[in-house]
Amino acid sequence: NAFVEFGATSVSIAEDGGIVTIPVTLASVKGIAENVSYAAVDGSAVEGKDFELVDGTATLKFDEQNRTQNIQVKILDRAGEYTGDLRFSLEIKSAGNVGVGMNNSCTITITDNDHPLAAILGNYTVTGESYYDGSHQWTATFSKDPDDISVVHIKGLTYDLSDEVTGQVSEDQSTITIGLGQLFYTGSYKIKLYAFDGEYYYTESGMDSIVLTKDETGAFVFAEYGPGFYVFDVNTGEGLGFWDLFLPGVSFTK
């Protein structure tokens, strides 16, 4: 009943992260001595160009005292070159006289540090005035889209919202246009994004977005409208009222 498998089916490492270590375990009631070979399989990442195996023999040696061994892979940094996130996999090639478990491969993602939006990605301190209960400060995160280099995902648009909205970044990265009407689901409710100017919320045709604009300090600010979130019952579609309304002036500082 002995078998060998990877400790994880996927891992990530930054392109300048150096060496990534992936554990492999031979599980058995009694210690078994066995040699297990593995192989790297190119994907968008190519061996010799984006990574290389530290151990050229690509063989793990197990015995009673060494039931877990590590595969080490060196990541080759392509600094200054935007490649997008790259992926390759490791697979067990031969397990000798033992079986191969369900985790028979591991996908490694090399995250690119040279994304065109790198300057605006990351964590932000957000300050804003709630229509309901005054000043708040919280943290938001801007993250990249896996397919579109002009799109940013914003988590934490309001202080107690963990869902993501998406925004279109201008070519000069000075504005982020966030489409209204984006939906989120929380438990048995759905929440819809609106615009709010401090007195009215806006849903009429002709206004389909709100804009974060970079100010002279480098912060992104909702200058004309704040975000508003309206709650619906998922099962009935019944409107339940506004969950959050924020005044213009909400500011995101990196």
Coordinates of C-alpha atoms in Angstrom, one line a residue:
N1 CA 0.0 0.0 0.0
A2 CA 3.0 2.3 -0.2
F3 CA 2.7 5.3 -2.5
V4 CA 4.6 8.5 -3.4
E5 CA 3.1 12.0 -4.0
F6 CA 3.7 15.7 -4.0
G7 CA 3.0 17.6 -0.8
A8 CA 1.2 20.3 -2.8
T9 CA -0.4 20.4 -6.2
S10 CA 0.4 24.0 -6.8
V11 CA 2.9 26.6 -5.6
S12 CA 3.9 30.2 -6.6
I13 CA 7.1 32.0 -6.5
A14 CA 8.2 35.5 -7.6
E15 CA 10.5 35.6 -10.6
D16 CA 13.3 36.9 -8.3
G17 CA 12.5 34.4 -5.6
G18 CA 15.5 32.2 -6.2
I19 CA 14.9 28.6 -5.4
V20 CA 11.5 27.0 -4.8
T21 CA 11.3 23.8 -2.7
I22 CA 8.6 21.2 -3.3
P23 CA 8.3 18.3 -0.8
V24 CA 7.5 14.8 -2.0
T25 CA 6.6 12.0 0.5
L26 CA 6.7 8.2 0.2
A27 CA 3.9 7.0 2.5
S28 CA 4.1 3.5 3.9
V29 CA 3.4 1.6 7.1
K30 CA 7.1 0.5 7.2
G31 CA 10.0 2.5 5.8
I32 CA 10.7 1.5 2.2
A33 CA 13.9 2.2 0.3
E34 CA 13.1 3.3 -3.2
N35 CA 14.4 5.7 -5.9
V36 CA 11.8 7.9 -7.5
S37 CA 12.4 9.9 -10.6
Y38 CA 10.6 13.1 -11.7
A39 CA 10.6 15.4 -14.7
A40 CA 9.8 19.0 -15.4
V41 CA 7.2 19.7 -18.1
D42 CA 7.3 23.0 -19.9
G43 CA 4.3 25.2 -20.1
S44 CA 4.5 28.9 -20.7
A45 CA 7.7 28.6 -18.6
V46 CA 10.5 26.8 -20.4
E47 CA 13.3 24.8 -18.8
G48 CA 16.7 26.5 -19.3
K49 CA 15.0 29.9 -20.0
D50 CA 12.8 30.4 -17.0
F51 CA 13.8 27.7 -14.6
E52 CA 16.2 24.8 -14.1
L53 CA 16.3 21.7 -11.8
V54 CA 18.9 22.0 -9.1
D55 CA 19.5 18.3 -9.1
G56 CA 20.3 17.2 -12.7
T57 CA 19.7 13.6 -11.9
A58 CA 16.0 14.3 -11.1
T59 CA 15.9 11.5 -8.6
L60 CA 14.8 11.3 -5.0
K61 CA 16.1 8.6 -2.7
F62 CA 13.8 7.4 0.1
D63 CA 14.4 5.1 3.0
E64 CA 13.1 4.4 6.5
Q65 CA 14.8 7.5 7.9
N66 CA 14.0 9.8 4.9
R67 CA 10.4 9.5 4.0
T68 CA 10.1 13.0 2.7
Q69 CA 12.5 14.5 0.2
N70 CA 12.5 17.8 -1.6
I71 CA 12.7 18.8 -5.2
Q72 CA 14.5 22.2 -5.7
V73 CA 14.0 24.3 -8.7
K74 CA 16.0 27.5 -9.5
I75 CA 13.9 30.3 -11.0
L76 CA 15.8 32.3 -13.7
D77 CA 14.9 36.0 -13.3
R78 CA 14.0 37.8 -16.5
A79 CA 14.2 41.2 -14.8
G80 CA 12.9 44.1 -16.8
E81 CA 11.0 41.9 -19.2
Y82 CA 7.3 41.7 -19.0
T83 CA 6.3 38.0 -19.6
G84 CA 3.1 37.7 -17.6
D85 CA 2.9 35.0 -15.0
L86 CA 4.5 31.8 -16.3
R87 CA 3.8 28.2 -15.4
F88 CA 5.4 24.7 -15.6
S89 CA 4.8 21.5 -13.8
L90 CA 6.7 18.7 -12.1
E91 CA 5.6 15.1 -12.6
I92 CA 6.6 11.8 -11.0
K93 CA 8.1 9.8 -13.8
S94 CA 8.9 6.5 -12.2
A95 CA 8.1 5.3 -8.7
G96 CA 9.8 1.9 -8.8
N97 CA 7.9 -0.7 -6.8
V98 CA 5.6 1.7 -5.0
G99 CA 2.4 3.3 -6.3
V100 CA 1.8 6.9 -7.2
G101 CA -0.7 8.9 -5.2
M102 CA -3.4 11.3 -6.4
N103 CA -1.0 14.3 -6.1
N104 CA 1.1 13.1 -8.9
S105 CA 2.0 16.5 -10.3
C106 CA 2.7 20.0 -9.0
T107 CA 2.2 23.2 -11.0
I108 CA 4.6 26.0 -10.3
T109 CA 3.6 29.6 -11.1
I110 CA 6.3 32.2 -11.6
T111 CA 4.8 35.5 -10.9
D112 CA 6.1 38.4 -13.0
N113 CA 7.4 41.5 -11.2
D114 CA 7.4 43.6 -14.4
H115 CA 3.7 44.0 -14.9
P116 CA 2.8 47.3 -16.7
L117 CA 0.6 48.2 -13.7
A118 CA 3.3 47.4 -11.1
A119 CA 3.4 51.0 -9.9
I120 CA -0.2 51.0 -8.8
L121 CA -0.6 47.4 -7.6
G122 CA -0.5 46.6 -3.9
N123 CA -2.1 47.6 -0.7
Y124 CA -3.7 51.0 0.0
T125 CA -4.8 52.9 3.1
V126 CA -8.3 54.1 2.4
T127 CA -10.1 57.0 4.1
G128 CA -13.6 58.0 3.6
E129 CA -16.8 59.5 5.0
S130 CA -19.8 57.1 5.3
Y131 CA -23.2 58.7 4.7
Y132 CA -24.4 56.7 7.7
D133 CA -21.7 56.9 10.4
G134 CA -18.9 59.3 9.6
S135 CA -15.2 58.7 9.1
H136 CA -13.5 55.4 8.4
Q137 CA -10.1 54.1 7.6
W138 CA -9.4 50.6 6.1
T139 CA -7.1 48.7 3.7
A140 CA -7.8 47.9 0.1
T141 CA -5.7 45.9 -2.4
F142 CA -5.2 46.5 -6.1
S143 CA -4.3 43.3 -8.0
K144 CA -3.6 42.5 -11.6
D145 CA -5.9 40.7 -14.0
P146 CA -4.6 37.4 -15.3
D147 CA -5.5 38.2 -18.9
D148 CA -5.8 41.9 -19.4
I149 CA -2.9 44.3 -18.5
S150 CA -5.2 47.3 -18.5
V151 CA -7.6 45.9 -15.8
V152 CA -7.1 46.1 -12.0
H153 CA -9.1 44.2 -9.4
I154 CA -9.9 46.2 -6.2
K155 CA -10.6 44.3 -3.0
G156 CA -11.9 46.5 -0.1
L157 CA -13.7 49.3 -2.0
T158 CA -15.5 49.9 1.3
Y159 CA -14.4 49.1 4.8
D160 CA -16.4 46.0 5.3
L161 CA -16.6 44.6 1.7
S162 CA -14.1 41.8 0.9
D163 CA -15.4 41.2 -2.6
E164 CA -13.6 42.5 -5.7
V165 CA -14.7 45.1 -8.2
T166 CA -12.8 45.6 -11.5
G167 CA -11.6 48.8 -13.0
Q168 CA -10.2 49.9 -16.4
V169 CA -6.9 51.7 -16.0
S170 CA -6.1 54.6 -18.3
E171 CA -2.9 54.5 -20.5
D172 CA -1.1 57.0 -18.3
Q173 CA -2.4 55.2 -15.1
S174 CA -3.9 58.4 -13.8
T175 CA -7.5 57.2 -13.7
I176 CA -9.4 53.9 -12.9
T177 CA -12.9 53.7 -14.3
I178 CA -15.1 51.4 -12.3
G179 CA -18.3 50.2 -14.0
L180 CA -21.5 50.6 -12.1
G181 CA -23.9 47.7 -11.6
Q182 CA -21.2 45.1 -10.7
L183 CA -22.8 42.4 -8.5
F184 CA -21.5 40.6 -5.4
Y185 CA -23.0 37.9 -3.4
T186 CA -22.8 37.7 0.4
G187 CA -24.7 34.9 2.0
S188 CA -28.3 35.0 0.9
Y189 CA -28.0 38.5 -0.5
K190 CA -26.6 40.2 -3.6
I191 CA -25.1 43.7 -3.6
K192 CA -25.0 46.1 -6.5
L193 CA -22.6 49.0 -7.0
Y194 CA -24.1 52.4 -7.6
A195 CA -22.7 56.0 -7.6
F196 CA -23.5 58.5 -4.8
D197 CA -22.9 62.3 -4.9
G198 CA -23.8 62.9 -1.2
E199 CA -27.4 63.5 -1.8
Y200 CA -28.6 61.1 -4.6
Y201 CA -27.6 57.8 -5.9
Y202 CA -27.4 57.3 -9.6
T203 CA -28.6 54.4 -11.8
E204 CA -30.0 56.2 -14.8
S205 CA -28.7 55.5 -18.3
G206 CA -25.9 57.8 -19.4
M207 CA -24.0 57.3 -16.2
D208 CA -22.4 53.8 -16.2
S209 CA -19.2 54.3 -14.2
I210 CA -17.4 56.1 -11.4
V211 CA -13.8 57.2 -11.7
L212 CA -10.8 57.1 -9.3
T213 CA -8.5 60.0 -10.3
K214 CA -4.9 60.3 -9.2
D215 CA -4.3 63.6 -7.3
E216 CA -1.2 65.7 -6.9
T217 CA -0.1 63.6 -4.0
G218 CA -0.3 60.4 -6.0
A219 CA -3.4 59.1 -4.1
F220 CA -6.5 57.9 -6.0
V221 CA -9.6 59.8 -5.1
F222 CA -13.3 59.5 -5.9
A223 CA -13.7 63.2 -6.8
E224 CA -17.3 63.6 -8.0
Y225 CA -19.1 60.5 -6.7
G226 CA -18.6 58.0 -4.0
P227 CA -19.5 54.3 -4.2
G228 CA -22.9 53.1 -3.0
F229 CA -24.0 49.5 -2.5
Y230 CA -27.6 48.4 -2.7
V231 CA -28.8 45.1 -1.2
F232 CA -31.2 42.6 -2.8
D233 CA -32.6 39.3 -1.6
V234 CA -31.1 36.6 -3.8
N235 CA -34.2 34.4 -3.7
T236 CA -36.9 37.0 -4.2
G237 CA -35.0 39.8 -5.9
E238 CA -36.6 42.2 -3.4
G239 CA -34.7 45.4 -2.8
L240 CA -33.6 45.7 0.9
G241 CA -32.1 49.1 0.9
F242 CA -28.6 50.5 0.9
W243 CA -25.8 48.7 2.7
D244 CA -23.1 51.4 2.2
L245 CA -23.0 54.9 0.8
F246 CA -19.8 56.8 0.7
L247 CA -19.4 60.5 0.0
P248 CA -17.1 61.9 -2.7
G249 CA -13.5 62.3 -1.5
V250 CA -12.8 58.6 -0.6
S251 CA -9.0 58.5 -1.0
F252 CA -6.7 55.5 -1.7
T253 CA -3.1 56.1 -0.6
K254 CA -0.4 53.5 -1.3

